[in-house]
PDB file of C-alpha atoms in Angstrom:
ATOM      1  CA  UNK A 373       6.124 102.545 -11.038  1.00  0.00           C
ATOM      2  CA  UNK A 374       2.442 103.354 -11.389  1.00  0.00           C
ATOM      3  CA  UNK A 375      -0.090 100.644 -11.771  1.00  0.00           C
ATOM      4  CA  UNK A 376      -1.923 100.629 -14.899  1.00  0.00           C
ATOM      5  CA  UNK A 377      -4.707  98.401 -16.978  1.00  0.00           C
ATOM      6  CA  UNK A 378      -4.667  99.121 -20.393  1.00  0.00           C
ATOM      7  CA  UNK A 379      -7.348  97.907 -23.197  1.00  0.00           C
ATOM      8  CA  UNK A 380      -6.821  97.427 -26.908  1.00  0.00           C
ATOM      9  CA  UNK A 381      -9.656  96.579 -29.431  1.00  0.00           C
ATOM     10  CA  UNK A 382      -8.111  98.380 -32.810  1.00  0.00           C
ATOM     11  CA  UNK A 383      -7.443  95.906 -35.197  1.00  0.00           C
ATOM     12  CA  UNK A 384      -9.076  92.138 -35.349  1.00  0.00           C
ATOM     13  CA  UNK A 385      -7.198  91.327 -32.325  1.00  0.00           C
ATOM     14  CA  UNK A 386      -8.592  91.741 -28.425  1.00  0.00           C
ATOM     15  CA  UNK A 387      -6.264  92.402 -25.690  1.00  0.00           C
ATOM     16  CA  UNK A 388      -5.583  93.578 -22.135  1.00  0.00           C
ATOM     17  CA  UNK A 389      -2.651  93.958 -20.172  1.00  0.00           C
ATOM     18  CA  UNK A 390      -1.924  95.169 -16.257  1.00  0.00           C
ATOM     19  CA  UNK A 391       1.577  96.441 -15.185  1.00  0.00           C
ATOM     20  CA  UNK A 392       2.478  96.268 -11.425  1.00  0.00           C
ATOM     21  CA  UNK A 393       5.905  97.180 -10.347  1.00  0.00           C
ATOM     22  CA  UNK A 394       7.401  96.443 -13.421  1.00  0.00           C
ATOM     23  CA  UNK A 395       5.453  93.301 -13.574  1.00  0.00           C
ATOM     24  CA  UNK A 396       2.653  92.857 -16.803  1.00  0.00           C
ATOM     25  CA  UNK A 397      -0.275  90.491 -16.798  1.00  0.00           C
ATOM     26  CA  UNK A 398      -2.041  90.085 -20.032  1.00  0.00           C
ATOM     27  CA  UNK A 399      -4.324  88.460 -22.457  1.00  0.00           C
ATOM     28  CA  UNK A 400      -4.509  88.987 -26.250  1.00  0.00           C
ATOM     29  CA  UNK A 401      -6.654  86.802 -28.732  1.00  0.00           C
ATOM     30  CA  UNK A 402      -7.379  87.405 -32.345  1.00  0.00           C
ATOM     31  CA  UNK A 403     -11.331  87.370 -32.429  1.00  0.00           C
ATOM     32  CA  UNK A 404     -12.784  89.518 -35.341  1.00  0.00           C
ATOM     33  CA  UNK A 405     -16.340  91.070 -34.060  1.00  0.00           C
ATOM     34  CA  UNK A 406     -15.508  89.750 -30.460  1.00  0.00           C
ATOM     35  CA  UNK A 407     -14.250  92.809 -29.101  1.00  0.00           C
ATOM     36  CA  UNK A 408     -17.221  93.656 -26.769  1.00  0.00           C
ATOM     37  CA  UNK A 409     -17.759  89.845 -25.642  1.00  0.00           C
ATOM     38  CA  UNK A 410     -13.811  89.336 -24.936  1.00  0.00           C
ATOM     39  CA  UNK A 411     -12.817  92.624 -23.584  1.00  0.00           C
ATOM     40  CA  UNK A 412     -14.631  92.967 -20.171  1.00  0.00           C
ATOM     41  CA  UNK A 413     -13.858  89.085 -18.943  1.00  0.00           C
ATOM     42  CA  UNK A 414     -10.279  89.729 -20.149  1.00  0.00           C
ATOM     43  CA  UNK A 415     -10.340  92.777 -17.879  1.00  0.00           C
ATOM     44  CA  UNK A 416     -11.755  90.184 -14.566  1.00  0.00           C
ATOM     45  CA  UNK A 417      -8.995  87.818 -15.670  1.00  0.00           C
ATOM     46  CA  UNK A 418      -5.684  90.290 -15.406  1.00  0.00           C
ATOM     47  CA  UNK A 419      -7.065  92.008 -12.366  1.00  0.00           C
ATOM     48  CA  UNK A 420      -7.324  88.570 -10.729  1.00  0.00           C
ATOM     49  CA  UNK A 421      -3.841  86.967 -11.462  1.00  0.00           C
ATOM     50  CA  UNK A 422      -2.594  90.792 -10.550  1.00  0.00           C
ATOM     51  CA  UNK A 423      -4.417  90.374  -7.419  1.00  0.00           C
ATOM     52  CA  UNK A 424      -5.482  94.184  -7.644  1.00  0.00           C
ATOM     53  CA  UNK A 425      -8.895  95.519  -7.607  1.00  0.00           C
ATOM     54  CA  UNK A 426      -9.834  98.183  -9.981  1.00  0.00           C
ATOM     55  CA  UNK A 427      -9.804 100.862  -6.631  1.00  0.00           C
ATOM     56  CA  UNK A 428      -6.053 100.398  -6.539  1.00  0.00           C
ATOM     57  CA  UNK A 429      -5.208 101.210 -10.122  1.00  0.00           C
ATOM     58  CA  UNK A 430      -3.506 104.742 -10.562  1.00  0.00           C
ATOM     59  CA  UNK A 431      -5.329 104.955 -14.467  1.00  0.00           C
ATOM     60  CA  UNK A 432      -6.404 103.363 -17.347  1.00  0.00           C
ATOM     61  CA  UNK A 433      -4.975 103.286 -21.084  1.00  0.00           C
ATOM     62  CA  UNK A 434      -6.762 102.142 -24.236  1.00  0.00           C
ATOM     63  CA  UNK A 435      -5.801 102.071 -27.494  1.00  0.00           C
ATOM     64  CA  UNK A 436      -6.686 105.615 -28.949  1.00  0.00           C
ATOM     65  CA  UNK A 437      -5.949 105.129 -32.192  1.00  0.00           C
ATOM     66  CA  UNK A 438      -5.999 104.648 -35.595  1.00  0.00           C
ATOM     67  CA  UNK A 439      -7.863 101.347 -36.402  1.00  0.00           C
ATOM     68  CA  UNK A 440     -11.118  99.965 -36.470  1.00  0.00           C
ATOM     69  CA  UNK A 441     -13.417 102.899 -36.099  1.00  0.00           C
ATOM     70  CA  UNK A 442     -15.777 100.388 -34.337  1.00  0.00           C
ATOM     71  CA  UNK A 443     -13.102  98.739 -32.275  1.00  0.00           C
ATOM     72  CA  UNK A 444     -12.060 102.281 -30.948  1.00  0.00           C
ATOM     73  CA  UNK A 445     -15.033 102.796 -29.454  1.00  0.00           C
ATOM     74  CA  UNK A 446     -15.538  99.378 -27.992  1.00  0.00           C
ATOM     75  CA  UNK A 447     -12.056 100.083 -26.096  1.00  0.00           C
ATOM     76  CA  UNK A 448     -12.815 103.787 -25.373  1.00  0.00           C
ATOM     77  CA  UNK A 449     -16.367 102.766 -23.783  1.00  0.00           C
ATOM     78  CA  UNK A 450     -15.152 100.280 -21.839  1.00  0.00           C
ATOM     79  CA  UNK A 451     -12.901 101.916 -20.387  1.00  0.00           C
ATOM     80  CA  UNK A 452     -14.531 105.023 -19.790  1.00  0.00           C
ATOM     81  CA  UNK A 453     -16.990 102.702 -17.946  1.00  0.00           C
ATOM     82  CA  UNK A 454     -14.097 101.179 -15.975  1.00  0.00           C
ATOM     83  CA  UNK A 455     -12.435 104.596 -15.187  1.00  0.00           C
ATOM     84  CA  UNK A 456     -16.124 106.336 -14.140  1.00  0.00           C
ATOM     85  CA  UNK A 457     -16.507 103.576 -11.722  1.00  0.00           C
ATOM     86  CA  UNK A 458     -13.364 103.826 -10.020  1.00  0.00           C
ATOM     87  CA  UNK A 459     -12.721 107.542 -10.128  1.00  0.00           C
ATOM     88  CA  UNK A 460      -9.756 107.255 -12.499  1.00  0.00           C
ATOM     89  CA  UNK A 461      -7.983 109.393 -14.930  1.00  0.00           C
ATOM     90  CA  UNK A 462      -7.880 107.913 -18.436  1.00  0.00           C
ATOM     91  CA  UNK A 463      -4.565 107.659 -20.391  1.00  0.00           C
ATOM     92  CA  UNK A 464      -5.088 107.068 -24.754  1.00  0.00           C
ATOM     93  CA  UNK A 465      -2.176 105.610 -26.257  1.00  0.00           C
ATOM     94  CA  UNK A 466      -1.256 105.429 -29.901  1.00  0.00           C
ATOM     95  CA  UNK A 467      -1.547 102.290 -31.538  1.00  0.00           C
ATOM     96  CA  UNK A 468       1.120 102.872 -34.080  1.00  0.00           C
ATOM     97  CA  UNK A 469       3.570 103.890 -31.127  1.00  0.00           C
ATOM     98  CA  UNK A 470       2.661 100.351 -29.324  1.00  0.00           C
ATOM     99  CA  UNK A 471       3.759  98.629 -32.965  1.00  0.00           C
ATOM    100  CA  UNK A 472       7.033 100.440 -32.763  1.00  0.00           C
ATOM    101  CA  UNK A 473       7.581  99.763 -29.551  1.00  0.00           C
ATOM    102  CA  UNK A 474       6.558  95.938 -29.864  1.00  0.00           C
ATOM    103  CA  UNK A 475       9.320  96.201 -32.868  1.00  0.00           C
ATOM    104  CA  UNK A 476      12.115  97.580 -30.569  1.00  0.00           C
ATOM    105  CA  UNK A 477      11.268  95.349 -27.723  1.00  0.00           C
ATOM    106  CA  UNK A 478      10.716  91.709 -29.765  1.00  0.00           C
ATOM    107  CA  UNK A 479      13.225  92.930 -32.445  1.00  0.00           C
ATOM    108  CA  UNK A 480      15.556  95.062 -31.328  1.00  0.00           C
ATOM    109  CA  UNK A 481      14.323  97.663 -34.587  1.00  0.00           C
ATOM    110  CA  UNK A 482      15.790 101.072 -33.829  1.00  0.00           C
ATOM    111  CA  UNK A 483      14.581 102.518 -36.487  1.00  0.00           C
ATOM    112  CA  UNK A 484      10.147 101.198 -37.109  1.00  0.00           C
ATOM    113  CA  UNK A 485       7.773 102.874 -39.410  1.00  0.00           C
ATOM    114  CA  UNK A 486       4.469 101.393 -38.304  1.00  0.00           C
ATOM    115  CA  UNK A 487       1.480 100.802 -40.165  1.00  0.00           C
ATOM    116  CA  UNK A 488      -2.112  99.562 -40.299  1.00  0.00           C
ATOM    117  CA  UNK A 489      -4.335  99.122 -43.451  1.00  0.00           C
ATOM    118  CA  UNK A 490      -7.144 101.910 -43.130  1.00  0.00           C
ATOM    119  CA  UNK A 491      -8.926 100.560 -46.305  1.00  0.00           C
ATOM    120  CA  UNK A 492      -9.896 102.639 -48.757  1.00  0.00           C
ATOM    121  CA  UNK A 493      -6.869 101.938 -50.635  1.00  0.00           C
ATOM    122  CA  UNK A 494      -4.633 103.752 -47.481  1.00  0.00           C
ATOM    123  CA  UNK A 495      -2.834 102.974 -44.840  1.00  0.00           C
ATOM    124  CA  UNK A 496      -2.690 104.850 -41.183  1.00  0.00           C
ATOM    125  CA  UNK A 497       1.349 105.508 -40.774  1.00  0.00           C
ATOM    126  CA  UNK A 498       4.242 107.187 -38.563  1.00  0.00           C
ATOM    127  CA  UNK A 499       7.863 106.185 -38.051  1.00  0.00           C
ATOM    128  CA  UNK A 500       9.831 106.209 -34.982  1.00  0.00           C
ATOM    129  CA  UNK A 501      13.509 106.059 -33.832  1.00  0.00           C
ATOM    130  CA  UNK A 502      13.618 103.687 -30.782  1.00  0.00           C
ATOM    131  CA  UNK A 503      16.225 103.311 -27.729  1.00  0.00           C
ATOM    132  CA  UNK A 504      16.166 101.680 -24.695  1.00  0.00           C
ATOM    133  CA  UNK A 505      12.526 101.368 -24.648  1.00  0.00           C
ATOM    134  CA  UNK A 506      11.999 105.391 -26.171  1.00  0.00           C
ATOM    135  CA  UNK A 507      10.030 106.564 -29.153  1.00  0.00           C
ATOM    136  CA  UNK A 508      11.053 109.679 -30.547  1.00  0.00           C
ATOM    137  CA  UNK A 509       8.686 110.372 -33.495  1.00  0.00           C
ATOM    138  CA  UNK A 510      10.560 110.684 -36.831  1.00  0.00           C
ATOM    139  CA  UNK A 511       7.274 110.904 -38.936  1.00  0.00           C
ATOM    140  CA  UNK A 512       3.689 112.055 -37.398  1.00  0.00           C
ATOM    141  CA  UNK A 513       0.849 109.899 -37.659  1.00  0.00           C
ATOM    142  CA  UNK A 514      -1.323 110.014 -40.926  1.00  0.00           C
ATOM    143  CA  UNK A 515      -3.528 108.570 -43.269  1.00  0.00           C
ATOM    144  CA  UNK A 516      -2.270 108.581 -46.901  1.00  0.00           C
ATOM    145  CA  UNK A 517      -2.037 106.440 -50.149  1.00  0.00           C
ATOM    146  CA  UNK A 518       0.579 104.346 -49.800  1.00  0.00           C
ATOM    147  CA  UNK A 519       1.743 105.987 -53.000  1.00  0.00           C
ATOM    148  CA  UNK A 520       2.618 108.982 -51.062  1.00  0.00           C
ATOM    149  CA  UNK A 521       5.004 107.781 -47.991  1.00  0.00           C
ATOM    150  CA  UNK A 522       7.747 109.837 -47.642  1.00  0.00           C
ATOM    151  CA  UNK A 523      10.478 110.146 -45.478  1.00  0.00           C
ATOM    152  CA  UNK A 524      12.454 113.172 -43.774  1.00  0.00           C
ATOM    153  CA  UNK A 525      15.756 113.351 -46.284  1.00  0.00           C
ATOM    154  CA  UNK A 526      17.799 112.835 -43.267  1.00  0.00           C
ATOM    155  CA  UNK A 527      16.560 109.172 -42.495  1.00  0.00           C
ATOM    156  CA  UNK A 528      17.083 107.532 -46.589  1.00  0.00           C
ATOM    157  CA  UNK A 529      19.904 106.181 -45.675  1.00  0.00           C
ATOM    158  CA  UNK A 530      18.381 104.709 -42.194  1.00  0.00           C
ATOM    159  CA  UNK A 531      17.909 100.623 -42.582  1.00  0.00           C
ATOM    160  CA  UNK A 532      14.071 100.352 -41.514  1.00  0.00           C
ATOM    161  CA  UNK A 533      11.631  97.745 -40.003  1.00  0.00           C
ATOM    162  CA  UNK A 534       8.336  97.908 -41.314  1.00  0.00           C
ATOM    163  CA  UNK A 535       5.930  96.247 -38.796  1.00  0.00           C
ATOM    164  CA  UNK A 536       1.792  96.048 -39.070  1.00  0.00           C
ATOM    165  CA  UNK A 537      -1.046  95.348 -41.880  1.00  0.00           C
ATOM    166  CA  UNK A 538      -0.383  98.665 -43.507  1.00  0.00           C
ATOM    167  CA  UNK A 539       2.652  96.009 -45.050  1.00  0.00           C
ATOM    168  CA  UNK A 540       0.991  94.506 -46.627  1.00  0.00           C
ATOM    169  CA  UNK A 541       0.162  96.734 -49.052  1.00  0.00           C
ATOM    170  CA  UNK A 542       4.094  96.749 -49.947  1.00  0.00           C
ATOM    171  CA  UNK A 543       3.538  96.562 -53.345  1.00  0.00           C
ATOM    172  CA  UNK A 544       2.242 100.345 -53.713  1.00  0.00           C
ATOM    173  CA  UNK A 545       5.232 101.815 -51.240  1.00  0.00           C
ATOM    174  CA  UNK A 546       7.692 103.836 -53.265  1.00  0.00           C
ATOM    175  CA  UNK A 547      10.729 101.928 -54.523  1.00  0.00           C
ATOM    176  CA  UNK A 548      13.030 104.292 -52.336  1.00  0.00           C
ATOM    177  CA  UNK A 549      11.427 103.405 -49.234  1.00  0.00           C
ATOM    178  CA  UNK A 550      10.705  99.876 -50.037  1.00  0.00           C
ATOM    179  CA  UNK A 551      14.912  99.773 -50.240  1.00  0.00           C
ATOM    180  CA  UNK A 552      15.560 101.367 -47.715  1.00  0.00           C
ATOM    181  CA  UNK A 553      13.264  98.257 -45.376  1.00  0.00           C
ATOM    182  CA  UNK A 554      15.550  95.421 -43.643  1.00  0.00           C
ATOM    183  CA  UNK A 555      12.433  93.538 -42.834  1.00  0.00           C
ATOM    184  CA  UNK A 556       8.832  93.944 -42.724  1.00  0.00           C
ATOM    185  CA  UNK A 557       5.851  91.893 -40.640  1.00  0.00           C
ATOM    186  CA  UNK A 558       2.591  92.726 -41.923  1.00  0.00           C
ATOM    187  CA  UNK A 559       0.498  90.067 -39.754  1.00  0.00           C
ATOM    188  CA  UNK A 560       2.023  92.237 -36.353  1.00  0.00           C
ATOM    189  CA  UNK A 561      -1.526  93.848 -34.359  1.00  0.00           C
ATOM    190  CA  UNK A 562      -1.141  96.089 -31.795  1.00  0.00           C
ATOM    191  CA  UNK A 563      -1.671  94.803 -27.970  1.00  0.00           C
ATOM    192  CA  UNK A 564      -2.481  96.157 -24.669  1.00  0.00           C
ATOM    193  CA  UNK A 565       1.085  94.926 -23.358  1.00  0.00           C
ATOM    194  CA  UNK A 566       2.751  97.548 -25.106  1.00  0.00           C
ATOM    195  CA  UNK A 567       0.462 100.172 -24.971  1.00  0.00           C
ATOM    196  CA  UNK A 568       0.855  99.741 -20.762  1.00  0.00           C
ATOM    197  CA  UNK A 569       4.182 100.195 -21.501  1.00  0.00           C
ATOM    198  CA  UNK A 570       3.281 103.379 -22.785  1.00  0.00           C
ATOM    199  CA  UNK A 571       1.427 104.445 -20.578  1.00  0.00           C
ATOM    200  CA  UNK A 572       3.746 103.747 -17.253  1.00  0.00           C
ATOM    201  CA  UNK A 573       6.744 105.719 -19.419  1.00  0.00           C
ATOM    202  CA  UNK A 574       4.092 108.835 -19.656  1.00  0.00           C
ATOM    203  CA  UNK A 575       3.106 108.020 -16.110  1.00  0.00           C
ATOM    204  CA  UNK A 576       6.763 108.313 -14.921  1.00  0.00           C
ATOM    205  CA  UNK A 577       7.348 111.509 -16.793  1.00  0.00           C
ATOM    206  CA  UNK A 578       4.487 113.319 -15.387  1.00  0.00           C
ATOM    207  CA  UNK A 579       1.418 112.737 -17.767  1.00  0.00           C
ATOM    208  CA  UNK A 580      -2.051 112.045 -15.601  1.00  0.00           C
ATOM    209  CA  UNK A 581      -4.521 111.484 -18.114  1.00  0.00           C
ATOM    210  CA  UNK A 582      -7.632 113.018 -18.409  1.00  0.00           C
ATOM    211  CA  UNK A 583     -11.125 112.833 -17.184  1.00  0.00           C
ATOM    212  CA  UNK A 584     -12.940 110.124 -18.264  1.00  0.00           C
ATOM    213  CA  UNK A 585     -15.602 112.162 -19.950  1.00  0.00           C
ATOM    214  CA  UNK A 586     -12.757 113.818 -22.386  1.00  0.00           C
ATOM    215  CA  UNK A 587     -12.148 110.559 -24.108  1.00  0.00           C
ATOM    216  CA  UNK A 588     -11.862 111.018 -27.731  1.00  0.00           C
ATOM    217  CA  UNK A 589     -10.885 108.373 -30.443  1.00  0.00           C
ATOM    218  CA  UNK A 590      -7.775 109.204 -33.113  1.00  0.00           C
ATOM    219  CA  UNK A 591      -9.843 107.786 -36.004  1.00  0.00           C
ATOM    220  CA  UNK A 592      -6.814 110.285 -38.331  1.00  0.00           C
ATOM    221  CA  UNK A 593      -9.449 109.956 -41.360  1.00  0.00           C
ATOM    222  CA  UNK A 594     -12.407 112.665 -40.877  1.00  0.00           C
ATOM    223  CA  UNK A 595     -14.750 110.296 -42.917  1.00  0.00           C
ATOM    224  CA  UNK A 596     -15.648 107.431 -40.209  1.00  0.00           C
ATOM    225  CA  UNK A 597     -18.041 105.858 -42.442  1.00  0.00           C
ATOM    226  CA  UNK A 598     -17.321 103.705 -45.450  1.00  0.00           C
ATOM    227  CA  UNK A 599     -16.920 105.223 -48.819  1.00  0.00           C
ATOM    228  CA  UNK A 600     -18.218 103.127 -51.805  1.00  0.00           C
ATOM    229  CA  UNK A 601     -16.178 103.518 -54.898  1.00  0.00           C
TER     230      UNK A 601
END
C-alpha cells in the first residue's frame, strides 16, 4: 500500500487526506474563498498525526476536476509546490469519481451518477457502476444542460443514487431518469478522503503519476470565464 497525500479545493469545501497502510488521516471544512488559507495548514496537520514527512510520501493527488475553476488551481498549485519540493510524481483524480465512490462507500450505491452544478444553467456529470470499492465508468464525464442527461439504454431499468450539487437542479432532469433515482443528496462535496482512495487503487494497479510540471486542471467546459446572459 503506497503512501499518499491528496488535496481537494473543487467545490466550497477544503480538504486533505493521507493514507498509510491502509490507514487515512484527514481534514475537510466547508470554507467558501478559504481554499488557499486552509489548504497548506491542513496539509502540516495530516502529515503530523501521520507522523510522515513529505520525503516519505510515494505521490501526491489533488482533485483534477470539474469544479471551481479557481479552486482547481488553488489545489493543483499547491500541490505542484508540494510535489516540486519533494521530488514527487503527481497523481489528478476525478472529482466526480471521489462522489461515486463516497456513495458506494457511505451508502452502499452500486449504481451513482455524480454531479456538480457548473452554473451557467449546467451541471458537470458521469455515472458509475460500483463494487467492492471499483468504479467502472457507465457514462463519461461532461458538461451539459441538465435537459440533456441521458443514459446508455442498457442501465433504464438500473435503480440509481444521485449524489452532489448538480441535484439540485432535479427539477430540469428528464422524467425518465428522475424515475429511475432511489435517492439523491445534493448537499454531498467531494473530499480528499476519497480521492486518496483513488489514488492508492491506481497506485496498486500500476499508475505513477506524472511530473509535477504536467499538471493540468479538467475544467470539462472550454469557456473558464463567466458568461453573462
Amino acid at each position: 500500500m503506497p503512501t499518499l497525500l491528496a488535496l481537494d479545493a473543487s467545490s466550497t469545501a477544503c480538504s486533505c487526506a493521507l493514507i498509510r497502510d491502509q490507514l487515512i488521516v484527514q481534514r475537510f471544512e466547508i470554507a467558501p474563498r478559504e481554499h488557499t488559507r486552509l489548504l497548506l495548514p491542513m496539509v502540516d496537520e495530516v502529515l503530523a498525526e501521520a507522523g510522515v514527512s513529505l520525503g516519505q510520501l510515494d505521490a501526491v493527488a489533488y482533485g483534477q476536476g470539474p469544479g471551481s475553476f479557481t479552486g482547481l488551481r488553488i489545489a493543483a498549485g499547491v500541490a505542484q509546490g508540494l510535489a516540486y519540493g519533494a521530488d514527487l510524481p503527481l497523481m489528478g483524480v476525478s472529482t466526480l469519481e471521489a462522489l461515486a465512490l463516497a456513495a458506494h462507500r457511505k451508502w452502499h450505491a452500486r449504481h451513482v451518477i455524480a454531479a456538480l452544478d457548473a452554473r451557467m444553467d449546467e451541471i458537470y456529470v458521469g455515472a458509475y457502476h460500483c463494487l467492492d470499492g471499483a468504479l467502472t465508468v457507465a457514462l463519461e464525464e461532461r458538461v451539459m444542460p441538465p435537459s440533456q442527461l441521458r443514459l446508455p439504454k442498457a442501465d433504464h431499468a438500473i435503480e440509481w443514487l444521485g449524489i452532489g450539487s448538480g441535484w439540485q437542479l432535479l427539477s430540469g432532469i428528464p422524467v425518465d431518469i428522475q424515475a429511475a433515482l432511489a435517492q439523491t443528496l445534493p448537499d454531498e462535496l467531494p473530499a480528499a478522503e476519497d480521492l486518496v482512495r483513488l489514488a492508492a487503487t491506481s497506485w496498486e494497479r500500476g499508475a505513477r503519476g506524472s511530473a509535477p510540471h504536467e499538471v493540468v486542471p479538467v475544467y470539462l467546459r472550454d469557456e473558464v470565464a463567466w458568461r453573462k446572459a
